[in-house]
Short mmCIF file of C-alpha atoms in Angstrom, two decimals:
data_model
loop_
_atom_site.label_atom_id
_atom_site.label_comp_id
_atom_site.label_asym_id
_atom_site.label_seq_id
_atom_site.Cartn_x
_atom_site.Cartn_y
_atom_site.Cartn_z
CA UNK A 714 -24.43 -12.85 -39.06
CA UNK A 715 -23.29 -9.94 -36.97
CA UNK A 716 -19.98 -9.34 -39.45
CA UNK A 717 -22.29 -9.26 -42.72
CA UNK A 718 -25.05 -6.36 -40.73
CA UNK A 719 -21.63 -4.61 -40.24
CA UNK A 720 -20.50 -4.72 -43.51
CA UNK A 721 -24.16 -3.68 -44.63
CA UNK A 722 -23.93 -0.94 -42.48
CA UNK A 723 -21.03 0.03 -43.31
CA UNK A 724 -22.35 0.14 -47.58
CA UNK A 725 -25.45 1.98 -46.22
CA UNK A 726 -23.57 4.93 -44.56
CA UNK A 727 -21.15 5.31 -47.35
CA UNK A 728 -24.13 5.66 -49.63
CA UNK A 729 -26.01 7.92 -47.51
CA UNK A 730 -22.35 9.90 -46.87
CA UNK A 731 -22.02 9.85 -51.08
CA UNK A 732 -25.45 11.18 -51.79
CA UNK A 733 -25.27 13.37 -49.02
CA UNK A 734 -22.42 14.99 -50.37
CA UNK A 735 -23.37 14.86 -54.10
CA UNK A 736 -26.60 17.03 -52.92
CA UNK A 737 -24.44 19.70 -51.49
CA UNK A 738 -26.13 19.07 -48.00
CA UNK A 739 -23.03 18.78 -45.59
CA UNK A 740 -20.87 21.04 -46.94
CA UNK A 741 -18.13 21.38 -48.97
CA UNK A 742 -16.63 18.74 -51.15
CA UNK A 743 -14.07 16.67 -49.80
CA UNK A 744 -11.62 17.64 -52.22
CA UNK A 745 -11.60 20.89 -50.59
CA UNK A 746 -8.02 21.84 -50.49
CA UNK A 747 -8.23 24.62 -47.61
CA UNK A 748 -6.09 23.31 -44.52
CA UNK A 749 -9.27 22.95 -41.75
CA UNK A 750 -9.36 21.94 -37.93
CA UNK A 751 -10.42 18.50 -36.93
CA UNK A 752 -13.11 18.15 -35.14
CA UNK A 753 -14.10 15.06 -32.53
CA UNK A 754 -16.01 13.35 -35.31
CA UNK A 755 -13.24 13.95 -37.83
CA UNK A 756 -10.67 11.98 -35.18
CA UNK A 757 -13.20 8.60 -35.12
CA UNK A 758 -13.56 8.67 -38.28
CA UNK A 759 -9.61 8.58 -39.27
CA UNK A 760 -9.63 5.90 -36.91
CA UNK A 761 -12.19 4.14 -38.62
CA UNK A 762 -14.53 4.13 -35.91
CA UNK A 763 -16.93 6.98 -37.33
CA UNK A 764 -19.87 9.05 -35.61
CA UNK A 765 -23.43 7.82 -36.12
CA UNK A 766 -24.66 10.51 -33.85
CA UNK A 767 -23.58 14.21 -33.35
CA UNK A 768 -25.26 16.38 -31.06
CA UNK A 769 -24.45 19.64 -29.45
CA UNK A 770 -25.86 23.03 -28.93
CA UNK A 771 -22.50 24.85 -29.18
CA UNK A 772 -20.34 23.81 -32.15
CA UNK A 773 -20.14 21.75 -35.10
CA UNK A 774 -18.36 17.99 -33.99
CA UNK A 775 -16.86 18.17 -37.78
CA UNK A 776 -14.87 20.54 -39.52
CA UNK A 777 -17.46 20.83 -42.73
CA UNK A 778 -20.42 20.44 -40.81
CA UNK A 779 -22.50 23.55 -42.44
CA UNK A 780 -26.20 22.66 -40.88
CA UNK A 781 -28.28 23.47 -38.13
CA UNK A 782 -27.35 22.63 -34.44
CA UNK A 783 -30.93 23.10 -33.06
CA UNK A 784 -34.28 24.21 -33.18
CA UNK A 785 -36.16 26.60 -30.96
CA UNK A 786 -40.34 27.32 -30.21
CA UNK A 787 -41.25 30.45 -28.89
CA UNK A 788 -44.25 30.90 -26.43
CA UNK A 789 -45.19 33.74 -28.49
CA UNK A 790 -46.80 32.35 -31.28
CA UNK A 791 -45.37 28.91 -30.98
CA UNK A 792 -42.90 29.44 -33.99
CA UNK A 793 -39.62 27.58 -34.40
CA UNK A 794 -36.25 28.56 -35.49
CA UNK A 795 -32.96 26.70 -36.58
CA UNK A 796 -29.76 27.99 -34.72
CA UNK A 797 -27.06 27.66 -37.00
CA UNK A 798 -23.45 28.33 -37.28
CA UNK A 799 -21.01 31.08 -37.16
CA UNK A 800 -17.62 31.16 -39.79
CA UNK A 801 -15.79 29.68 -36.95
CA UNK A 802 -18.39 26.28 -36.66
CA UNK A 803 -20.07 28.13 -33.10
CA UNK A 804 -23.49 28.61 -32.32
CA UNK A 805 -24.98 31.69 -34.24
CA UNK A 806 -26.79 32.47 -30.49
CA UNK A 807 -27.30 35.85 -31.73
CA UNK A 808 -29.89 34.10 -33.58
CA UNK A 809 -31.76 32.77 -30.92
CA UNK A 810 -31.81 36.09 -28.59
CA UNK A 811 -33.11 37.80 -31.31
CA UNK A 812 -35.95 35.30 -32.77
CA UNK A 813 -36.37 35.05 -28.33
CA UNK A 814 -36.60 38.58 -27.72
CA UNK A 815 -39.69 39.79 -25.49
CA UNK A 816 -40.72 36.02 -25.26
CA UNK A 817 -39.03 32.39 -23.83
CA UNK A 818 -38.15 29.54 -26.11
CA UNK A 819 -37.81 25.52 -25.80
CA UNK A 820 -35.15 23.72 -27.41
CA UNK A 821 -37.61 21.63 -29.78
CA UNK A 822 -34.95 19.82 -31.17
CA UNK A 823 -31.11 19.02 -31.71
CA UNK A 824 -30.00 18.10 -35.16
CA UNK A 825 -27.53 15.02 -35.55
CA UNK A 826 -24.65 16.45 -37.53
CA UNK A 827 -24.06 12.98 -38.80
CA UNK A 828 -24.66 11.44 -42.21
CA UNK A 829 -27.27 8.87 -40.50
CA UNK A 830 -29.66 12.73 -39.39
CA UNK A 831 -30.40 10.64 -36.01
CA UNK A 832 -31.71 14.02 -34.94
CA UNK A 833 -33.48 14.83 -31.04
CA UNK A 834 -36.63 15.69 -30.17
CA UNK A 835 -38.49 16.45 -26.86
CA UNK A 836 -39.47 12.60 -25.55
CA UNK A 837 -42.78 11.48 -26.45
CA UNK A 838 -43.32 9.70 -22.86
CA UNK A 839 -42.86 6.36 -22.15
CA UNK A 840 -43.21 3.54 -19.19
CA UNK A 841 -43.17 6.75 -17.20
CA UNK A 842 -45.39 9.72 -18.41
CA UNK A 843 -43.83 13.03 -18.86
CA UNK A 844 -45.36 15.95 -17.16
CA UNK A 845 -46.27 17.28 -20.82
CA UNK A 846 -49.02 17.17 -23.07
CA UNK A 847 -50.35 13.60 -23.58
CA UNK A 848 -47.65 12.51 -21.54
CA UNK A 849 -44.80 13.66 -23.09
CA UNK A 850 -41.77 15.11 -21.70
CA UNK A 851 -40.76 19.29 -21.28
CA UNK A 852 -37.89 21.09 -23.25
CA UNK A 853 -35.41 22.42 -22.02
CA UNK A 854 -35.28 26.54 -21.79
CA UNK A 855 -33.16 27.79 -24.59
CA UNK A 856 -32.02 30.51 -22.34
CA UNK A 857 -31.05 28.29 -19.31
CA UNK A 858 -27.74 27.72 -19.85
CA UNK A 859 -25.37 30.64 -21.59
CA UNK A 860 -21.72 29.75 -21.51
CA UNK A 861 -18.72 30.90 -23.29
CA UNK A 862 -16.74 28.79 -25.87
CA UNK A 863 -14.66 29.09 -28.27
CA UNK A 864 -14.53 33.01 -27.34
CA UNK A 865 -18.45 33.14 -28.20
CA UNK A 866 -21.35 33.03 -25.76
CA UNK A 867 -23.74 30.12 -27.11
CA UNK A 868 -26.38 28.08 -24.77
CA UNK A 869 -25.97 24.69 -23.52
CA UNK A 870 -29.12 22.23 -22.41
CA UNK A 871 -29.78 22.67 -19.00
CA UNK A 872 -32.24 19.32 -18.10
CA UNK A 873 -34.10 19.55 -14.77
CA UNK A 874 -36.63 16.54 -13.95
CA UNK A 875 -39.40 16.47 -16.49
CA UNK A 876 -37.30 17.05 -19.51
CA UNK A 877 -35.70 14.85 -22.13
CA UNK A 878 -35.25 14.24 -25.77
CA UNK A 879 -35.22 11.14 -27.87
CA UNK A 880 -35.46 9.19 -31.36
CA UNK A 881 -36.39 5.53 -31.04
CA UNK A 882 -35.99 4.99 -35.14
CA UNK A 883 -32.23 5.69 -35.72
CA UNK A 884 -29.90 4.38 -37.89
CA UNK A 885 -27.23 2.84 -38.06
CA UNK A 886 -26.64 2.70 -33.78
CA UNK A 887 -25.22 -0.42 -32.37
CA UNK A 888 -27.79 -3.52 -31.49
CA UNK A 889 -27.39 -6.79 -30.16
CA UNK A 890 -23.84 -6.70 -29.17
CA UNK A 891 -21.98 -4.28 -31.95
CA UNK A 892 -19.34 -2.36 -30.37
CA UNK A 893 -19.73 1.08 -29.75
CA UNK A 894 -18.59 3.93 -28.31
CA UNK A 895 -19.88 7.57 -26.65
CA UNK A 896 -18.82 10.66 -24.88
CA UNK A 897 -20.69 14.08 -23.76
CA UNK A 898 -19.56 17.25 -22.11
CA UNK A 899 -21.29 17.70 -19.16
CA UNK A 900 -20.86 19.80 -15.40
CA UNK A 901 -20.17 18.09 -12.48
CA UNK A 902 -21.66 21.13 -10.95
CA UNK A 903 -25.22 20.53 -11.35
CA UNK A 904 -26.36 17.08 -11.27
CA UNK A 905 -28.47 14.73 -8.57
CA UNK A 906 -29.33 11.49 -7.90
CA UNK A 907 -32.86 10.98 -9.60
CA UNK A 908 -32.93 8.48 -12.51
CA UNK A 909 -31.14 8.78 -15.45
CA UNK A 910 -28.86 11.85 -16.54
CA UNK A 911 -28.14 9.51 -19.52
CA UNK A 912 -26.68 9.88 -22.88
CA UNK A 913 -26.78 6.97 -25.54
CA UNK A 914 -27.87 3.75 -26.54
CA UNK A 915 -31.72 3.35 -25.29
CA UNK A 916 -34.97 0.46 -25.66
CA UNK A 917 -37.20 1.24 -28.87
CA UNK A 918 -39.99 0.95 -26.97
CA UNK A 919 -39.30 3.53 -24.04
CA UNK A 920 -40.04 0.39 -21.67
CA UNK A 921 -37.26 -1.47 -19.58
CA UNK A 922 -36.97 -4.80 -21.53
CA UNK A 923 -33.76 -6.52 -19.49
CA UNK A 924 -30.37 -6.19 -18.88
CA UNK A 925 -27.83 -5.25 -21.56
CA UNK A 926 -30.82 -3.01 -23.87
CA UNK A 927 -28.94 -0.06 -22.64
CA UNK A 928 -26.00 1.12 -23.64
CA UNK A 929 -25.64 4.93 -22.40
CA UNK A 930 -23.03 7.04 -20.42
CA UNK A 931 -24.48 8.56 -17.16
CA UNK A 932 -23.67 11.34 -15.03
CA UNK A 933 -24.86 11.57 -11.59
CA UNK A 934 -25.07 10.71 -7.77
CA UNK A 935 -24.86 7.30 -7.31
CA UNK A 936 -27.23 6.27 -4.14
CA UNK A 937 -25.63 3.01 -3.71
CA UNK A 938 -24.61 2.88 0.14
CA UNK A 939 -21.26 2.55 -0.44
CA UNK A 940 -20.78 5.95 -2.39
CA UNK A 941 -23.17 8.00 -0.99
CA UNK A 942 -20.14 9.81 1.26
CA UNK A 943 -19.00 11.22 -2.31
CA UNK A 944 -20.36 14.89 -2.78
CA UNK A 945 -19.19 14.63 -6.14
CA UNK A 946 -20.93 12.93 -9.34
CA UNK A 947 -19.82 9.81 -10.95
CA UNK A 948 -19.43 8.62 -14.61
CA UNK A 949 -21.25 5.61 -14.93
CA UNK A 950 -22.12 3.01 -17.36
CA UNK A 951 -26.14 2.79 -17.83
CA UNK A 952 -26.54 -0.73 -18.62
CA UNK A 953 -30.21 -0.95 -17.83
CA UNK A 954 -31.62 -2.52 -14.05
CA UNK A 955 -27.96 -1.18 -13.40
CA UNK A 956 -25.74 1.90 -13.47
CA UNK A 957 -22.34 0.29 -13.64
CA UNK A 958 -18.56 1.89 -12.12
CA UNK A 959 -17.26 -1.31 -13.46
CA UNK A 960 -18.24 -5.03 -13.51
CA UNK A 961 -19.61 -4.95 -9.38
CA UNK A 962 -22.87 -3.66 -8.29
CA UNK A 963 -20.89 -1.79 -5.98
CA UNK A 964 -19.68 1.72 -5.73
CA UNK A 965 -15.91 2.11 -7.62
CA UNK A 966 -14.08 4.83 -6.39
CA UNK A 967 -12.55 5.69 -9.11
CA UNK A 968 -15.94 6.75 -10.69
CA UNK A 969 -16.02 10.13 -9.06
CA UNK A 970 -15.17 13.34 -10.02
CA UNK A 971 -12.49 14.80 -7.62
CA UNK A 972 -10.47 17.56 -7.21
CA UNK A 973 -13.14 20.11 -6.41
CA UNK A 974 -15.92 21.79 -7.92
CA UNK A 975 -15.18 21.13 -12.04
CA UNK A 976 -18.21 22.89 -13.84
CA UNK A 977 -17.66 21.14 -17.43
CA UNK A 978 -16.46 17.26 -17.16
CA UNK A 979 -16.10 15.04 -20.28
CA UNK A 980 -17.99 11.79 -19.36
CA UNK A 981 -16.79 8.30 -21.76
CA UNK A 982 -18.08 5.12 -22.36
CA UNK A 983 -17.36 2.42 -24.88
CA UNK A 984 -18.53 -1.28 -25.00
CA UNK A 985 -17.39 -3.89 -27.53
CA UNK A 986 -20.50 -5.02 -26.85
CA UNK A 987 -19.74 -9.20 -26.18
CA UNK A 988 -17.16 -9.21 -23.21
CA UNK A 989 -15.53 -5.99 -21.48
CA UNK A 990 -16.73 -1.81 -21.17
CA UNK A 991 -14.48 0.55 -20.38
CA UNK A 992 -15.49 4.11 -17.95
CA UNK A 993 -13.46 7.42 -18.43
CA UNK A 994 -13.90 10.94 -17.39
CA UNK A 995 -12.17 14.54 -17.64
CA UNK A 996 -11.65 17.96 -16.71
CA UNK A 997 -13.65 19.62 -20.06
CA UNK A 998 -11.19 22.66 -19.15
CA UNK A 999 -7.82 21.52 -18.85
CA UNK A 1000 -5.93 18.07 -18.89
CA UNK A 1001 -6.30 14.84 -20.06
CA UNK A 1002 -8.54 11.63 -19.45
CA UNK A 1003 -8.98 9.76 -15.96
CA UNK A 1004 -9.32 5.83 -16.37
CA UNK A 1005 -12.33 4.80 -14.04
CA UNK A 1006 -12.45 1.69 -15.39
CA UNK A 1007 -11.89 -1.19 -18.56
CA UNK A 1008 -12.83 -4.82 -18.16
CA UNK A 1009 -15.03 -7.43 -18.16
CA UNK A 1010 -19.23 -6.44 -18.52
CA UNK A 1011 -20.70 -7.32 -15.45
CA UNK A 1012 -22.48 -10.63 -14.91
CA UNK A 1013 -25.67 -11.33 -16.85
CA UNK A 1014 -24.71 -8.17 -19.88
CA UNK A 1015 -22.34 -10.16 -21.71
CA UNK A 1016 -23.48 -10.04 -24.59
CA UNK A 1017 -25.10 -6.81 -24.95
CA UNK A 1018 -28.79 -6.88 -26.18
CA UNK A 1019 -28.86 -3.07 -27.27
CA UNK A 1020 -31.59 -2.15 -29.14
CA UNK A 1021 -30.48 1.88 -31.11
CA UNK A 1022 -32.36 4.49 -29.70
CA UNK A 1023 -31.04 7.33 -28.69
CA UNK A 1024 -31.83 9.15 -25.12
CA UNK A 1025 -30.75 12.43 -23.69
CA UNK A 1026 -31.62 13.44 -20.31
CA UNK A 1027 -34.10 10.82 -19.09
CA UNK A 1028 -33.79 6.46 -18.72
CA UNK A 1029 -34.40 4.15 -21.50
CA UNK A 1030 -37.83 3.47 -20.08
CA UNK A 1031 -38.29 7.49 -19.72
CA UNK A 1032 -37.46 7.68 -16.22
CA UNK A 1033 -37.35 11.71 -16.33
CA UNK A 1034 -36.08 13.06 -12.04
CA UNK A 1035 -32.82 13.95 -13.41
CA UNK A 1036 -30.94 16.73 -13.30
CA UNK A 1037 -27.94 17.68 -15.59
CA UNK A 1038 -26.06 19.97 -18.06
CA UNK A 1039 -25.15 18.73 -21.98
CA UNK A 1040 -22.86 20.87 -24.41
CA UNK A 1041 -22.08 17.95 -26.93
CA UNK A 1042 -21.78 14.35 -27.20
CA UNK A 1043 -21.27 11.89 -29.99
CA UNK A 1044 -21.83 8.25 -30.66
CA UNK A 1045 -19.78 5.94 -33.08
CA UNK A 1046 -19.94 2.64 -34.90
CA UNK A 1047 -17.16 0.57 -33.48
CA UNK A 1048 -14.84 0.47 -30.65
CA UNK A 1049 -12.91 3.71 -30.53
CA UNK A 1050 -8.81 3.87 -29.68
CA UNK A 1051 -7.41 5.20 -26.50
CA UNK A 1052 -5.65 7.16 -28.87
CA UNK A 1053 -8.54 8.90 -30.13
CA UNK A 1054 -10.47 9.84 -27.35
CA UNK A 1055 -7.00 11.33 -26.09
CA UNK A 1056 -7.29 13.13 -29.47
CA UNK A 1057 -10.75 14.59 -28.92
CA UNK A 1058 -10.02 15.37 -25.41
CA UNK A 1059 -7.30 17.90 -26.07
CA UNK A 1060 -9.79 18.89 -29.23
CA UNK A 1061 -12.73 19.77 -26.24
CA UNK A 1062 -10.10 21.63 -23.95
CA UNK A 1063 -8.88 24.01 -26.81
CA UNK A 1064 -12.79 25.02 -27.27
CA UNK A 1065 -12.58 27.12 -23.68
CA UNK A 1066 -15.82 26.52 -22.23
CA UNK A 1067 -16.37 28.72 -19.41
CA UNK A 1068 -13.38 31.19 -20.40
CA UNK A 1069 -13.91 34.58 -19.21
CA UNK A 1070 -15.97 36.97 -22.14
CA UNK A 1071 -13.53 39.61 -22.00
CA UNK A 1072 -16.22 41.93 -20.21
CA UNK A 1073 -15.15 42.75 -16.70
CA UNK A 1074 -16.40 44.82 -14.10
CA UNK A 1075 -19.52 46.26 -16.02
CA UNK A 1076 -23.48 45.85 -15.64
CA UNK A 1077 -23.53 44.54 -19.24
CA UNK A 1078 -24.56 41.13 -20.26
CA UNK A 1079 -21.61 38.85 -20.45
CA UNK A 1080 -19.42 40.95 -18.18
CA UNK A 1081 -18.11 38.86 -14.90
CA UNK A 1082 -18.05 40.87 -11.83
CA UNK A 1083 -17.67 40.84 -8.15
CA UNK A 1084 -20.14 42.47 -5.90
CA UNK A 1085 -18.35 44.57 -2.79
CA UNK A 1086 -20.39 45.77 0.17
CA UNK A 1087 -20.05 49.49 1.00
CA UNK A 1088 -21.21 49.54 4.63
CA UNK A 1089 -18.16 51.00 7.25
CA UNK A 1090 -18.05 47.11 8.73
CA UNK A 1091 -17.69 45.14 5.96
CA UNK A 1092 -15.78 46.83 3.23
CA UNK A 1093 -13.53 43.81 2.60
CA UNK A 1094 -16.58 41.56 2.10
CA UNK A 1095 -18.08 40.12 -1.29
CA UNK A 1096 -21.48 38.29 -2.28
CA UNK A 1097 -20.50 34.97 -2.74
CA UNK A 1098 -22.24 31.39 -2.92
CA UNK A 1099 -21.51 29.23 0.24
CA UNK A 1100 -23.27 25.86 -0.31
CA UNK A 1101 -25.94 27.19 -1.83
CA UNK A 1102 -26.80 30.30 0.30
CA UNK A 1103 -25.63 33.48 -0.96
CA UNK A 1104 -23.91 35.37 2.28
CA UNK A 1105 -21.12 37.87 2.30
CA UNK A 1106 -17.33 37.23 3.46
CA UNK A 1107 -14.28 38.68 3.20
CA UNK A 1108 -12.20 38.03 -0.26
CA UNK A 1109 -8.69 38.87 -0.67
CA UNK A 1110 -5.96 38.28 -3.35
CA UNK A 1111 -4.62 34.94 -0.71
CA UNK A 1112 -7.94 33.81 -0.85
CA UNK A 1113 -8.12 30.40 -2.52
CA UNK A 1114 -9.11 29.66 -6.29
CA UNK A 1115 -12.61 28.16 -5.20
CA UNK A 1116 -13.17 31.34 -2.52
CA UNK A 1117 -12.74 33.16 -5.67
CA UNK A 1118 -14.67 31.80 -8.11
CA UNK A 1119 -17.33 31.49 -5.61
CA UNK A 1120 -17.42 35.40 -5.49
CA UNK A 1121 -17.73 35.64 -9.12
CA UNK A 1122 -21.03 36.31 -11.05
CA UNK A 1123 -21.94 36.48 -14.97
CA UNK A 1124 -23.75 39.06 -15.64
CA UNK A 1125 -27.36 37.81 -17.86
CA UNK A 1126 -29.97 39.59 -19.33
CA UNK A 1127 -32.48 39.32 -17.13
CA UNK A 1128 -34.32 36.19 -17.11
CA UNK A 1129 -37.61 37.14 -17.31
CA UNK A 1130 -37.20 41.25 -18.22
CA UNK A 1131 -34.35 42.42 -20.78
CA UNK A 1132 -34.16 45.35 -19.34
CA UNK A 1133 -32.92 43.87 -16.12
CA UNK A 1134 -30.25 41.74 -15.51
CA UNK A 1135 -29.87 37.93 -13.62
CA UNK A 1136 -26.79 37.02 -12.01
CA UNK A 1137 -25.05 33.53 -12.91
CA UNK A 1138 -22.69 31.52 -10.76
CA UNK A 1139 -19.05 31.70 -12.29
CA UNK A 1140 -18.08 28.12 -10.70
CA UNK A 1141 -21.84 26.54 -10.92
CA UNK A 1142 -22.63 27.51 -14.61
CA UNK A 1143 -26.48 27.14 -14.98
CA UNK A 1144 -27.45 28.75 -11.52
CA UNK A 1145 -28.66 31.68 -10.48
CA UNK A 1146 -28.67 34.21 -7.85
CA UNK A 1147 -32.81 33.56 -6.91
CA UNK A 1148 -34.51 34.83 -4.17
CA UNK A 1149 -36.62 32.67 -1.99
CA UNK A 1150 -38.53 32.57 1.37
CA UNK A 1151 -37.17 36.28 1.15
CA UNK A 1152 -33.43 34.84 1.54
CA UNK A 1153 -30.98 34.68 -1.52
CA UNK A 1154 -29.98 30.99 -2.99
CA UNK A 1155 -27.96 30.19 -5.62
CA UNK A 1156 -30.80 27.26 -8.17
CA UNK A 1157 -30.21 25.93 -11.07
CA UNK A 1158 -32.57 27.66 -13.77
CA UNK A 1159 -35.67 25.24 -14.70
CA UNK A 1160 -36.99 27.52 -17.20
CA UNK A 1161 -40.27 28.11 -15.01
CA UNK A 1162 -41.82 31.74 -14.89
CA UNK A 1163 -41.53 31.71 -10.73
CA UNK A 1164 -37.87 30.99 -11.35
CA UNK A 1165 -37.91 33.48 -13.84
CA UNK A 1166 -38.85 36.08 -11.59
CA UNK A 1167 -37.30 35.37 -8.97
CA UNK A 1168 -33.80 35.49 -10.68
CA UNK A 1169 -34.45 38.48 -12.26
CA UNK A 1170 -32.99 42.20 -10.46
CA UNK A 1171 -33.33 45.74 -11.69
CA UNK A 1172 -30.49 48.11 -11.17
CA UNK A 1173 -30.00 51.56 -10.08
CA UNK A 1174 -27.43 53.93 -8.50
CA UNK A 1175 -26.87 53.02 -4.73
CA UNK A 1176 -29.29 54.32 -2.56
CA UNK A 1177 -26.27 55.25 -0.37
CA UNK A 1178 -24.33 57.12 -3.24
CA UNK A 1179 -21.74 54.76 -3.90
CA UNK A 1180 -21.95 51.55 -6.58
CA UNK A 1181 -25.59 50.08 -7.60
CA UNK A 1182 -28.35 48.99 -5.74
CA UNK A 1183 -30.87 46.07 -6.85
CA UNK A 1184 -34.64 46.00 -6.67
CA UNK A 1185 -36.73 42.85 -6.99
CA UNK A 1186 -38.26 42.89 -10.44
CA UNK A 1187 -41.89 41.20 -9.21
CA UNK A 1188 -41.51 44.04 -6.36
CA UNK A 1189 -39.57 47.47 -6.80
CA UNK A 1190 -39.46 47.81 -2.77
CA UNK A 1191 -37.34 44.92 -2.12
CA UNK A 1192 -33.96 45.29 -2.54
CA UNK A 1193 -30.80 42.90 -2.34
CA UNK A 1194 -29.41 43.43 1.26
CA UNK A 1195 -27.10 41.65 3.55
CA UNK A 1196 -27.59 41.53 7.28
CA UNK A 1197 -25.86 39.38 9.58
CA UNK A 1198 -23.45 37.98 6.84
CA UNK A 1199 -26.54 36.50 4.85
CA UNK A 1200 -27.98 38.10 1.69
CA UNK A 1201 -31.70 38.86 1.68
CA UNK A 1202 -34.56 41.00 -0.60
CA UNK A 1203 -35.46 43.43 2.33
CA UNK A 1204 -37.78 46.75 2.60
CA UNK A 1205 -36.95 49.84 4.12
CA UNK A 1206 -38.37 49.06 7.38
CA UNK A 1207 -40.39 45.90 6.84
CA UNK A 1208 -41.18 43.60 9.42
CA UNK A 1209 -38.48 41.18 9.28
CA UNK A 1210 -35.22 41.78 11.33
CA UNK A 1211 -33.14 42.29 8.08
CA UNK A 1212 -35.65 45.57 7.17
CA UNK A 1213 -34.52 47.50 10.08
CA UNK A 1214 -33.76 50.83 8.97
CA UNK A 1215 -30.64 51.01 10.45
CA UNK A 1216 -27.92 50.82 7.85
CA UNK A 1217 -30.37 49.99 5.04
CA UNK A 1218 -28.92 52.76 2.49
CA UNK A 1219 -25.64 51.02 2.72
CA UNK A 1220 -26.71 47.41 3.29
CA UNK A 1221 -28.17 47.73 0.04
CA UNK A 1222 -25.40 49.55 -1.64
CA UNK A 1223 -22.84 47.77 -3.41
CA UNK A 1224 -19.71 48.17 -5.60
CA UNK A 1225 -19.39 46.32 -9.37
CA UNK A 1226 -16.01 45.35 -9.16
CA UNK A 1227 -13.97 43.13 -11.73
CA UNK A 1228 -14.08 39.82 -10.83
CA UNK A 1229 -12.23 37.82 -8.46
CA UNK A 1230 -11.92 34.86 -10.40
CA UNK A 1231 -9.94 35.30 -13.67
#
């Protein structure tokens, strides 16, 4: 029965492709003679494991895809706009910027580029109700995750608790023990231990229906006792009623993303549906894929019982306590080969996620900068992130690569006011400098009005005649100031120790330099 069903699905898939091609809905004819660059779904198709889902807000995942990548809705009038492609297959983010100018937008739909049209929309909820209307989840802020890819500024999907996307009525996705594979490009710096930052196959009822009814790749910090000493996220398989690193309900040290902060990672899961599964991870900026596990399914999960829904950012029962970043991901019909996975990893690295913008040392959106103190005591010190807190510390040519990256910031349009600016971490995409309790911290952007205003600063000439000074958008008498090695927002002569008038004009003035991190 399984073979008959699979053959029927292949015939259906070919019929869909033929119909869409004839209608001109999936780009140029297959007979197009011009050379094209392969994309992930072209590579999988060549290996006879075609994509049944292909989602990205960053780029096309087929060489000939010409449709929209995603849809945004703006708050000012609740109208929507599709975000399409530039000629080289990357997102036309300028369309979003223009449509969302002077208001805010959320991502309401992520289009499936495959012929199956398994689009993702904001989850309507499930066993766990979301914080949105009628128990639905929330959509991600469209401008929360600006990154560079392919030489362009584009936007990823930044998931905070309460956000999530889903499709419970899909076509051609694996069910009842059929083989499948999937990967997503995510972040090794934006994560938490909440359930469940998943991408993949889930229950159509949005409730927990038991072991093996899910098959989704997961990026998170696992709270198993033997994993709690690991500061990095791990890449896991969410198979329902268990997040597995291997066939045991324990911690597999190989599942962890090692080697220091990795802003962009690729996370891989494939499952033959009957006896075995495999997990892998890679640095999406360089190198190949690291094997985590390839072997038997856990006890009680063979055979699998997938139901064929697709989730992003939530669990199968709509568990929505997770945080994470999503840039692209696909699901296949069939168990992909390692050689296809390796070719796609090379394709991902070629995207150059997070590459320098080409702008340097200026307060221009997209420019990469480092902020140097001007006070006589501290002219070798720069504003940097240290474990989530903003401090000033010496940075020199001999400093470590991580220290240099932690002292490098990307200038973005002000999250709450386009006439001002926000500072995104180079080392932790999607995290911004934000004042909270009068101190500056590095926080993930969640799209809330408070987060927007707290992370927006307005520039003016330096108070001591050097460089620039930056006051908060919501109180122009509060300026970014370093004091006793830490960074605060401070008034000239206020009631806090860091408001002292001594050295105030020097402490609130910073030289905008080219970035320490290349």
